[in-house]
CSV table of C-alpha atoms in Angstrom, one decimal:
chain,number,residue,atom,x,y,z
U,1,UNK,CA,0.0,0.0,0.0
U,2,UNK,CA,1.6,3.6,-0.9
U,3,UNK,CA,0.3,6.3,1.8
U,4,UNK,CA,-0.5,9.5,-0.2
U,5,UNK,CA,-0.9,12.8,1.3
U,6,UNK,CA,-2.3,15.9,-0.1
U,7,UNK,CA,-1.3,19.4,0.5
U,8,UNK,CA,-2.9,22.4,-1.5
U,9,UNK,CA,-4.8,25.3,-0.3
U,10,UNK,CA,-7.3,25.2,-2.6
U,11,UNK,CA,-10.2,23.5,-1.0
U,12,UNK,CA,-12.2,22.1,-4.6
U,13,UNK,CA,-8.2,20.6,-5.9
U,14,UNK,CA,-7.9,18.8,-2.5
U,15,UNK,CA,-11.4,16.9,-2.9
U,16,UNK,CA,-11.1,16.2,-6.5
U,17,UNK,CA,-7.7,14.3,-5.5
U,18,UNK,CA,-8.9,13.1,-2.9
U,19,UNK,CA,-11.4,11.4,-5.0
U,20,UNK,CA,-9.0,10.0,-7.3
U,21,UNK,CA,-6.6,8.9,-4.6
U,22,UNK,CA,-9.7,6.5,-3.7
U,23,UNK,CA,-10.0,5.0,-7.0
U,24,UNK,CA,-6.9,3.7,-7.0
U,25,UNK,CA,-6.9,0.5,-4.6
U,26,UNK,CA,-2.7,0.6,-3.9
U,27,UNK,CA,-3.8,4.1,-2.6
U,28,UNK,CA,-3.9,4.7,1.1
U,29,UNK,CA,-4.8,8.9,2.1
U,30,UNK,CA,-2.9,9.6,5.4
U,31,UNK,CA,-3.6,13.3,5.1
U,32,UNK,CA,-4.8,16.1,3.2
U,33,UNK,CA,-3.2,19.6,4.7
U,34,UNK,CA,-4.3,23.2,3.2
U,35,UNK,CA,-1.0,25.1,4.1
U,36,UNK,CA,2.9,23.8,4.0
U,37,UNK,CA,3.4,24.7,8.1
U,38,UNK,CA,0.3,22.0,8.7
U,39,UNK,CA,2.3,19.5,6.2
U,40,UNK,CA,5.6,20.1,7.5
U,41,UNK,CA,3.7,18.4,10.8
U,42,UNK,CA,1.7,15.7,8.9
U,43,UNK,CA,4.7,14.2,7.1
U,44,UNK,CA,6.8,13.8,10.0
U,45,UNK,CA,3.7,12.0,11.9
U,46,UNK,CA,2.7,10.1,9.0
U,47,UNK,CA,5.9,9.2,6.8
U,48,UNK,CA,4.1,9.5,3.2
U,49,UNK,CA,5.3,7.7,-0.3
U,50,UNK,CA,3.7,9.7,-2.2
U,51,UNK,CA,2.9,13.5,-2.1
U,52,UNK,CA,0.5,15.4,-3.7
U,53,UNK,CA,2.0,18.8,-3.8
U,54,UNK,CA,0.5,22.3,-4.7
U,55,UNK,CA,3.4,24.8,-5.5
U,56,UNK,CA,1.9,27.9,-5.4
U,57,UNK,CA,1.0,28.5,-1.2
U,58,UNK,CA,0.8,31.2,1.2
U,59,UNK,CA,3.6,31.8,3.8
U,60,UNK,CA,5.6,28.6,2.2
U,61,UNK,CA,5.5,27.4,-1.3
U,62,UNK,CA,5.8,23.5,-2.2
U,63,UNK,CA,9.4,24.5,-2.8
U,64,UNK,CA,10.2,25.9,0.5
């Protein structure tokens, strides 16, 4: 199983992964985080494979 997360700030891009993310059967979603700081927490908690990762944030881009 490969544990996905999601992290955008855009509340409509979030649920439409989402809903691809459970389509896919080798999919687990360990989290879905609106800003990078909330992430930053997540992924140290959780220890995702796979991130789904909006680049343009406020306060700290997917880059950052």
């Amino acid at each position: 199983m490969i544990k996905a997360m999601i992290v955008d700030d855009e509340p409509l891009a979030s649920e439409i992964l989402d809903t691809y993310i459970r389509q896919v059967p080798q999919l687990s979603l360990v989290a879905s985080c609106g800003n990078a700081v909330e992430a930053h927490e997540k992924i140290i908690l959780e220890k995702p494979d796979l991130l789904f990762l909006d680049i343009q944030m406020p306060k700290l881009n997917g880059f950052e």
